């Protein structure tokens, strides 16, 4: 090989080496790029798929109505009913079965249900309650003076009210039953010449101390507090009466013996019309409406809302009127002794 050829080969090799060195240097000089913060972000967790049933119902203007016989939570708006089973995926919207995506569970006092149930509330065609024509207002009947009740004064206390529903089951609420019976008792007493003070005449909450204070301010011949009962044992039924057994400051001298007489007279009148057994006159555990009352006072439990048969009766207007008549008969009998 000639010297000229060798020189060409050497020059070409040197040029190739120079190119390789330049490429290597350029690659090494290129700075290493760190991932941006955006690529390091963790994906956001999806929002919880559960929501409070009571809040969901309230958003669609449905009101709680206790539990039905199957143990489902009941909500009403007009005559439209929603039922939700707290132990399974079953729910009913206006009678149509809707299976929830997952079973409800409790978070403290809240029952949480799948958020998807909100769509079923929104899709409901709410039917308004039938509008009943207003009855023509009848004049108040004139009192019929009675030598037994004439001039007597009684305070009738309808238990619970307002946000305080009392014992409730399958749409029967204590606050409603007690108010209807109390209003009927008041009307019957007034017709027979007695004066009556109602602690509440509408669906509103009255504090227990205030109920006793109303009685103490009016100085009645007797105070009758009306309630209905409940129990974990669904077979429990019958009437119970609690007379006052604690002394109070400024009380009538005969508060306790007269309370017992009133309880006995009321039980005697109620016994023939109530299907449950006579549960008797009980020792008051210290009910404030009795303990703080200065006058003869009793608390009457008219039956158990947790007993299916008794609940049906307690929700009946006809039976409520029979109870009211029996209470008035008991008050009349008591009044003969004072």
mmCIF file of N, CA and C in Angstrom, residues 124-223:
data_model
loop_
_atom_site.group_PDB
_atom_site.id
_atom_site.type_symbol
_atom_site.label_atom_id
_atom_site.label_comp_id
_atom_site.label_asym_id
_atom_site.label_seq_id
_atom_site.Cartn_x
_atom_site.Cartn_y
_atom_site.Cartn_z
ATOM 1 N N UNK A 124 -89.208 10.616 41.282
ATOM 2 C CA UNK A 124 -90.564 10.343 41.768
ATOM 3 C C UNK A 124 -91.544 11.416 41.314
ATOM 4 N N UNK A 125 -92.701 10.977 40.900
ATOM 5 C CA UNK A 125 -93.786 11.912 40.635
ATOM 6 C C UNK A 125 -94.619 12.006 41.908
ATOM 7 N N UNK A 126 -94.374 13.068 42.659
ATOM 8 C CA UNK A 126 -95.014 13.210 43.964
ATOM 9 C C UNK A 126 -96.476 13.547 43.789
ATOM 10 N N UNK A 127 -97.316 12.737 44.454
ATOM 11 C CA UNK A 127 -98.767 12.969 44.393
ATOM 12 C C UNK A 127 -99.204 13.715 45.641
ATOM 13 N N UNK A 128 -99.821 14.870 45.482
ATOM 14 C CA UNK A 128 -100.258 15.611 46.671
ATOM 15 C C UNK A 128 -101.380 14.875 47.385
ATOM 16 N N UNK A 129 -101.451 15.115 48.681
ATOM 17 C CA UNK A 129 -102.554 14.535 49.454
ATOM 18 C C UNK A 129 -103.872 15.122 48.965
ATOM 19 N N UNK A 130 -104.880 14.311 49.004
ATOM 20 C CA UNK A 130 -106.201 14.780 48.566
ATOM 21 C C UNK A 130 -106.666 15.927 49.449
ATOM 22 N N UNK A 131 -107.123 16.978 48.815
ATOM 23 C CA UNK A 131 -107.597 18.140 49.569
ATOM 24 C C UNK A 131 -109.038 17.909 49.984
ATOM 25 N N UNK A 132 -109.241 17.898 51.269
ATOM 26 C CA UNK A 132 -110.594 17.700 51.773
ATOM 27 C C UNK A 132 -111.299 19.039 51.898
ATOM 28 N N UNK A 133 -112.545 19.101 51.535
ATOM 29 C CA UNK A 133 -113.262 20.376 51.702
ATOM 30 C C UNK A 133 -113.346 20.744 53.177
ATOM 31 N N UNK A 134 -113.165 22.004 53.435
ATOM 32 C CA UNK A 134 -113.221 22.462 54.823
ATOM 33 C C UNK A 134 -114.633 22.325 55.367
ATOM 34 N N UNK A 135 -114.747 21.692 56.514
ATOM 35 C CA UNK A 135 -116.089 21.577 57.077
ATOM 36 C C UNK A 135 -116.590 22.937 57.545
ATOM 37 N N UNK A 136 -117.858 23.132 57.417
ATOM 38 C CA UNK A 136 -118.415 24.389 57.892
ATOM 39 C C UNK A 136 -118.271 24.457 59.398
ATOM 40 N N UNK A 137 -117.861 25.583 59.873
ATOM 41 C CA UNK A 137 -117.609 25.747 61.298
ATOM 42 C C UNK A 137 -118.924 25.742 62.071
ATOM 43 N N UNK A 138 -119.014 24.795 62.976
ATOM 44 C CA UNK A 138 -120.214 24.708 63.799
ATOM 45 C C UNK A 138 -120.030 25.528 65.062
ATOM 46 N N UNK A 139 -121.083 26.107 65.554
ATOM 47 C CA UNK A 139 -120.954 26.854 66.809
ATOM 48 C C UNK A 139 -120.595 25.919 67.954
ATOM 49 N N UNK A 140 -119.779 26.416 68.855
ATOM 50 C CA UNK A 140 -119.398 25.620 70.023
ATOM 51 C C UNK A 140 -120.644 25.254 70.830
ATOM 52 N N UNK A 141 -120.765 23.958 71.192
ATOM 53 C CA UNK A 141 -121.935 23.585 72.005
ATOM 54 C C UNK A 141 -121.888 24.259 73.370
ATOM 55 N N UNK A 142 -123.046 24.645 73.838
ATOM 56 C CA UNK A 142 -123.102 25.292 75.144
ATOM 57 C C UNK A 142 -122.819 24.266 76.240
ATOM 58 N N UNK A 143 -122.045 24.665 77.265
ATOM 59 C CA UNK A 143 -121.752 23.732 78.343
ATOM 60 C C UNK A 143 -123.031 23.239 79.021
ATOM 61 N N UNK A 144 -123.013 21.951 79.341
ATOM 62 C CA UNK A 144 -124.121 21.375 80.103
ATOM 63 C C UNK A 144 -123.667 21.291 81.560
ATOM 64 N N UNK A 145 -124.146 22.189 82.404
ATOM 65 C CA UNK A 145 -123.655 22.190 83.798
ATOM 66 C C UNK A 145 -123.866 20.827 84.451
ATOM 67 N N UNK A 146 -122.879 20.394 85.204
ATOM 68 C CA UNK A 146 -122.952 19.132 85.927
ATOM 69 C C UNK A 146 -122.632 19.400 87.386
ATOM 70 N N UNK A 147 -123.428 18.823 88.288
ATOM 71 C CA UNK A 147 -123.153 19.045 89.704
ATOM 72 C C UNK A 147 -121.830 18.410 90.104
ATOM 73 N N UNK A 148 -121.317 17.480 89.238
ATOM 74 C CA UNK A 148 -120.032 16.829 89.544
ATOM 75 C C UNK A 148 -118.866 17.647 88.994
ATOM 76 N N UNK A 149 -118.938 18.060 87.713
ATOM 77 C CA UNK A 149 -117.818 18.745 87.060
ATOM 78 C C UNK A 149 -117.982 20.257 87.005
ATOM 79 N N UNK A 150 -119.179 20.767 87.248
ATOM 80 C CA UNK A 150 -119.401 22.209 87.188
ATOM 81 C C UNK A 150 -118.465 22.962 88.113
ATOM 82 N N UNK A 151 -117.702 23.891 87.558
ATOM 83 C CA UNK A 151 -116.788 24.698 88.351
ATOM 84 C C UNK A 151 -115.435 24.068 88.597
ATOM 85 N N UNK A 152 -115.255 22.806 88.251
ATOM 86 C CA UNK A 152 -113.958 22.142 88.436
ATOM 87 C C UNK A 152 -113.011 22.580 87.322
ATOM 88 N N UNK A 153 -111.724 22.476 87.619
ATOM 89 C CA UNK A 153 -110.704 22.908 86.653
ATOM 90 C C UNK A 153 -109.672 21.792 86.498
ATOM 91 N N UNK A 154 -109.360 21.437 85.248
ATOM 92 C CA UNK A 154 -108.402 20.367 84.988
ATOM 93 C C UNK A 154 -107.381 20.820 83.948
ATOM 94 N N UNK A 155 -106.137 20.388 84.133
ATOM 95 C CA UNK A 155 -105.090 20.598 83.130
ATOM 96 C C UNK A 155 -104.880 19.266 82.423
ATOM 97 N N UNK A 156 -105.054 19.272 81.088
ATOM 98 C CA UNK A 156 -104.872 18.076 80.273
ATOM 99 C C UNK A 156 -103.600 18.262 79.446
ATOM 100 N N UNK A 157 -102.689 17.323 79.602
ATOM 101 C CA UNK A 157 -101.352 17.429 79.006
ATOM 102 C C UNK A 157 -101.181 16.374 77.917
ATOM 103 N N UNK A 158 -101.092 16.811 76.662
ATOM 104 C CA UNK A 158 -100.822 15.897 75.538
ATOM 105 C C UNK A 158 -99.316 15.697 75.443
ATOM 106 N N UNK A 159 -98.848 14.477 75.705
ATOM 107 C CA UNK A 159 -97.416 14.210 75.735
ATOM 108 C C UNK A 159 -96.723 14.470 74.402
ATOM 109 N N UNK A 160 -95.431 14.896 74.504
ATOM 110 C CA UNK A 160 -94.539 15.107 73.356
ATOM 111 C C UNK A 160 -95.068 16.226 72.452
ATOM 112 N N UNK A 161 -94.652 16.255 71.177
ATOM 113 C CA UNK A 161 -95.089 17.324 70.274
ATOM 114 C C UNK A 161 -93.929 17.955 69.532
ATOM 115 N N UNK A 162 -94.217 18.523 68.377
ATOM 116 C CA UNK A 162 -93.186 19.186 67.568
ATOM 117 C C UNK A 162 -92.136 18.183 67.114
ATOM 118 N N UNK A 163 -90.855 18.534 67.331
ATOM 119 C CA UNK A 163 -89.757 17.643 66.930
ATOM 120 C C UNK A 163 -89.710 16.377 67.769
ATOM 121 N N UNK A 164 -90.344 16.421 68.940
ATOM 122 C CA UNK A 164 -90.361 15.260 69.833
ATOM 123 C C UNK A 164 -91.560 14.381 69.471
ATOM 124 N N UNK A 165 -91.323 13.345 68.658
ATOM 125 C CA UNK A 165 -92.410 12.495 68.172
ATOM 126 C C UNK A 165 -92.893 11.502 69.219
ATOM 127 N N UNK A 166 -92.072 11.240 70.248
ATOM 128 C CA UNK A 166 -92.431 10.206 71.208
ATOM 129 C C UNK A 166 -92.273 8.837 70.592
ATOM 130 N N UNK A 167 -92.984 7.851 71.119
ATOM 131 C CA UNK A 167 -92.927 6.489 70.572
ATOM 132 C C UNK A 167 -93.613 6.461 69.212
ATOM 133 N N UNK A 168 -92.969 5.815 68.225
ATOM 134 C CA UNK A 168 -93.537 5.765 66.873
ATOM 135 C C UNK A 168 -93.290 4.402 66.266
ATOM 136 N N UNK A 169 -94.229 3.957 65.472
ATOM 137 C CA UNK A 169 -94.060 2.696 64.748
ATOM 138 C C UNK A 169 -95.084 2.643 63.609
ATOM 139 N N UNK A 170 -94.609 2.309 62.431
ATOM 140 C CA UNK A 170 -95.472 2.099 61.261
ATOM 141 C C UNK A 170 -96.421 3.267 61.002
ATOM 142 N N UNK A 171 -95.901 4.485 61.142
ATOM 143 C CA UNK A 171 -96.701 5.669 60.834
ATOM 144 C C UNK A 171 -97.575 6.172 61.963
ATOM 145 N N UNK A 172 -97.650 5.441 63.086
ATOM 146 C CA UNK A 172 -98.431 5.902 64.242
ATOM 147 C C UNK A 172 -97.474 6.595 65.202
ATOM 148 N N UNK A 173 -97.682 7.899 65.417
ATOM 149 C CA UNK A 173 -96.794 8.691 66.268
ATOM 150 C C UNK A 173 -97.501 9.064 67.561
ATOM 151 N N UNK A 174 -96.766 8.927 68.651
ATOM 152 C CA UNK A 174 -97.326 9.222 69.963
ATOM 153 C C UNK A 174 -97.822 10.657 70.047
ATOM 154 N N UNK A 175 -97.064 11.601 69.520
ATOM 155 C CA UNK A 175 -97.440 13.008 69.660
ATOM 156 C C UNK A 175 -98.807 13.295 69.029
ATOM 157 N N UNK A 176 -99.130 12.587 67.931
ATOM 158 C CA UNK A 176 -100.415 12.807 67.261
ATOM 159 C C UNK A 176 -101.565 12.177 68.031
ATOM 160 N N UNK A 177 -101.352 10.943 68.510
ATOM 161 C CA UNK A 177 -102.403 10.247 69.254
ATOM 162 C C UNK A 177 -102.739 11.000 70.533
ATOM 163 N N UNK A 178 -101.714 11.421 71.274
ATOM 164 C CA UNK A 178 -101.962 12.098 72.550
ATOM 165 C C UNK A 178 -102.690 13.423 72.348
ATOM 166 N N UNK A 179 -102.356 14.147 71.272
ATOM 167 C CA UNK A 179 -103.017 15.431 71.032
ATOM 168 C C UNK A 179 -104.489 15.233 70.687
ATOM 169 N N UNK A 180 -104.791 14.244 69.843
ATOM 170 C CA UNK A 180 -106.196 14.016 69.481
ATOM 171 C C UNK A 180 -107.023 13.612 70.687
ATOM 172 N N UNK A 181 -106.470 12.724 71.524
ATOM 173 C CA UNK A 181 -107.207 12.287 72.718
ATOM 174 C C UNK A 181 -107.384 13.462 73.677
ATOM 175 N N UNK A 182 -106.322 14.265 73.872
ATOM 176 C CA UNK A 182 -106.401 15.407 74.792
ATOM 177 C C UNK A 182 -107.448 16.414 74.337
ATOM 178 N N UNK A 183 -107.496 16.716 73.044
ATOM 179 C CA UNK A 183 -108.485 17.666 72.534
ATOM 180 C C UNK A 183 -109.908 17.144 72.738
ATOM 181 N N UNK A 184 -110.080 15.836 72.541
ATOM 182 C CA UNK A 184 -111.403 15.239 72.736
ATOM 183 C C UNK A 184 -111.798 15.275 74.212
ATOM 184 N N UNK A 185 -110.847 14.971 75.099
ATOM 185 C CA UNK A 185 -111.118 15.034 76.547
ATOM 186 C C UNK A 185 -111.516 16.450 76.943
ATOM 187 N N UNK A 186 -110.771 17.443 76.449
ATOM 188 C CA UNK A 186 -111.059 18.837 76.788
ATOM 189 C C UNK A 186 -112.460 19.232 76.338
ATOM 190 N N UNK A 187 -112.839 18.828 75.110
ATOM 191 C CA UNK A 187 -114.168 19.182 74.590
ATOM 192 C C UNK A 187 -115.270 18.556 75.448
ATOM 193 N N UNK A 188 -115.099 17.301 75.850
ATOM 194 C CA UNK A 188 -116.112 16.623 76.659
ATOM 195 C C UNK A 188 -116.224 17.236 78.049
ATOM 196 N N UNK A 189 -115.086 17.566 78.652
ATOM 197 C CA UNK A 189 -115.113 18.179 79.982
ATOM 198 C C UNK A 189 -115.801 19.542 79.942
ATOM 199 N N UNK A 190 -115.485 20.325 78.911
ATOM 200 C CA UNK A 190 -116.091 21.658 78.812
ATOM 201 C C UNK A 190 -117.601 21.571 78.616
ATOM 202 N N UNK A 191 -118.041 20.565 77.857
ATOM 203 C CA UNK A 191 -119.481 20.395 77.654
ATOM 204 C C UNK A 191 -120.195 20.089 78.973
ATOM 205 N N UNK A 192 -119.469 19.521 79.902
ATOM 206 C CA UNK A 192 -120.069 19.174 81.192
ATOM 207 C C UNK A 192 -119.779 20.218 82.268
ATOM 208 N N UNK A 193 -119.364 21.408 81.835
ATOM 209 C CA UNK A 193 -119.261 22.532 82.759
ATOM 210 C C UNK A 193 -117.911 22.746 83.405
ATOM 211 N N UNK A 194 -116.914 21.918 83.083
ATOM 212 C CA UNK A 194 -115.585 22.069 83.692
ATOM 213 C C UNK A 194 -114.757 23.085 82.919
ATOM 214 N N UNK A 195 -113.822 23.686 83.605
ATOM 215 C CA UNK A 195 -112.822 24.528 82.941
ATOM 216 C C UNK A 195 -111.621 23.653 82.621
ATOM 217 N N UNK A 196 -111.005 23.882 81.451
ATOM 218 C CA UNK A 196 -109.890 23.044 81.006
ATOM 219 C C UNK A 196 -108.747 23.915 80.501
ATOM 220 N N UNK A 197 -107.530 23.560 80.912
ATOM 221 C CA UNK A 197 -106.321 24.164 80.360
ATOM 222 C C UNK A 197 -105.542 23.068 79.653
ATOM 223 N N UNK A 198 -105.221 23.285 78.384
ATOM 224 C CA UNK A 198 -104.391 22.353 77.629
ATOM 225 C C UNK A 198 -102.946 22.852 77.628
ATOM 226 N N UNK A 199 -101.995 21.974 77.950
ATOM 227 C CA UNK A 199 -100.591 22.402 77.896
ATOM 228 C C UNK A 199 -100.168 22.670 76.460
ATOM 229 N N UNK A 200 -100.779 21.953 75.518
ATOM 230 C CA UNK A 200 -100.591 22.265 74.095
ATOM 231 C C UNK A 200 -101.853 21.868 73.338
ATOM 232 N N UNK A 201 -102.255 22.729 72.396
ATOM 233 C CA UNK A 201 -103.435 22.447 71.573
ATOM 234 C C UNK A 201 -103.047 22.265 70.119
ATOM 235 N N UNK A 202 -101.728 22.340 69.829
ATOM 236 C CA UNK A 202 -101.219 22.157 68.469
ATOM 237 C C UNK A 202 -99.975 21.274 68.542
ATOM 238 N N UNK A 203 -99.432 20.973 67.372
ATOM 239 C CA UNK A 203 -98.242 20.121 67.296
ATOM 240 C C UNK A 203 -96.995 20.955 67.558
ATOM 241 N N UNK A 204 -96.695 21.178 68.829
ATOM 242 C CA UNK A 204 -95.488 21.927 69.188
ATOM 243 C C UNK A 204 -94.857 21.328 70.432
ATOM 244 N N UNK A 205 -93.565 21.547 70.555
ATOM 245 C CA UNK A 205 -92.818 20.985 71.673
ATOM 246 C C UNK A 205 -92.925 21.897 72.894
ATOM 247 N N UNK A 206 -93.283 21.313 74.032
ATOM 248 C CA UNK A 206 -93.347 22.038 75.295
ATOM 249 C C UNK A 206 -92.406 21.339 76.276
ATOM 250 N N UNK A 207 -91.494 22.087 76.875
ATOM 251 C CA UNK A 207 -90.555 21.489 77.823
ATOM 252 C C UNK A 207 -91.306 20.926 79.030
ATOM 253 N N UNK A 208 -90.742 19.865 79.613
ATOM 254 C CA UNK A 208 -91.402 19.193 80.731
ATOM 255 C C UNK A 208 -91.604 20.132 81.922
ATOM 256 N N UNK A 209 -90.583 20.918 82.243
ATOM 257 C CA UNK A 209 -90.719 21.855 83.370
ATOM 258 C C UNK A 209 -91.832 22.860 83.120
ATOM 259 N N UNK A 210 -91.961 23.283 81.856
ATOM 260 C CA UNK A 210 -93.004 24.249 81.499
ATOM 261 C C UNK A 210 -94.391 23.643 81.684
ATOM 262 N N UNK A 211 -94.559 22.357 81.390
ATOM 263 C CA UNK A 211 -95.853 21.696 81.553
ATOM 264 C C UNK A 211 -96.268 21.714 83.024
ATOM 265 N N UNK A 212 -95.320 21.385 83.906
ATOM 266 C CA UNK A 212 -95.633 21.408 85.338
ATOM 267 C C UNK A 212 -95.904 22.840 85.806
ATOM 268 N N UNK A 213 -95.161 23.797 85.240
ATOM 269 C CA UNK A 213 -95.343 25.200 85.648
ATOM 270 C C UNK A 213 -96.719 25.718 85.234
ATOM 271 N N UNK A 214 -97.193 25.294 84.059
ATOM 272 C CA UNK A 214 -98.545 25.691 83.620
ATOM 273 C C UNK A 214 -99.566 25.230 84.653
ATOM 274 N N UNK A 215 -99.412 23.994 85.124
ATOM 275 C CA UNK A 215 -100.337 23.461 86.130
ATOM 276 C C UNK A 215 -100.250 24.262 87.425
ATOM 277 N N UNK A 216 -99.045 24.542 87.870
ATOM 278 C CA UNK A 216 -98.872 25.261 89.142
ATOM 279 C C UNK A 216 -99.407 26.685 89.076
ATOM 280 N N UNK A 217 -99.356 27.283 87.881
ATOM 281 C CA UNK A 217 -99.871 28.654 87.736
ATOM 282 C C UNK A 217 -101.393 28.687 87.700
ATOM 283 N N UNK A 218 -102.031 27.598 87.230
ATOM 284 C CA UNK A 218 -103.492 27.590 87.061
ATOM 285 C C UNK A 218 -104.234 26.991 88.262
ATOM 286 N N UNK A 219 -103.528 26.316 89.155
ATOM 287 C CA UNK A 219 -104.144 25.730 90.366
ATOM 288 C C UNK A 219 -105.356 24.843 90.043
ATOM 289 N N UNK A 220 -105.171 23.784 89.251
ATOM 290 C CA UNK A 220 -106.310 22.942 88.876
ATOM 291 C C UNK A 220 -106.680 21.963 89.986
ATOM 292 N N UNK A 221 -107.825 21.314 89.809
ATOM 293 C CA UNK A 221 -108.210 20.235 90.719
ATOM 294 C C UNK A 221 -107.413 18.973 90.425
ATOM 295 N N UNK A 222 -106.934 18.819 89.194
ATOM 296 C CA UNK A 222 -106.107 17.663 88.838
ATOM 297 C C UNK A 222 -105.397 17.915 87.519
ATOM 298 N N UNK A 223 -104.307 17.190 87.314
ATOM 299 C CA UNK A 223 -103.483 17.270 86.112
ATOM 300 C C UNK A 223 -103.399 15.854 85.534
#
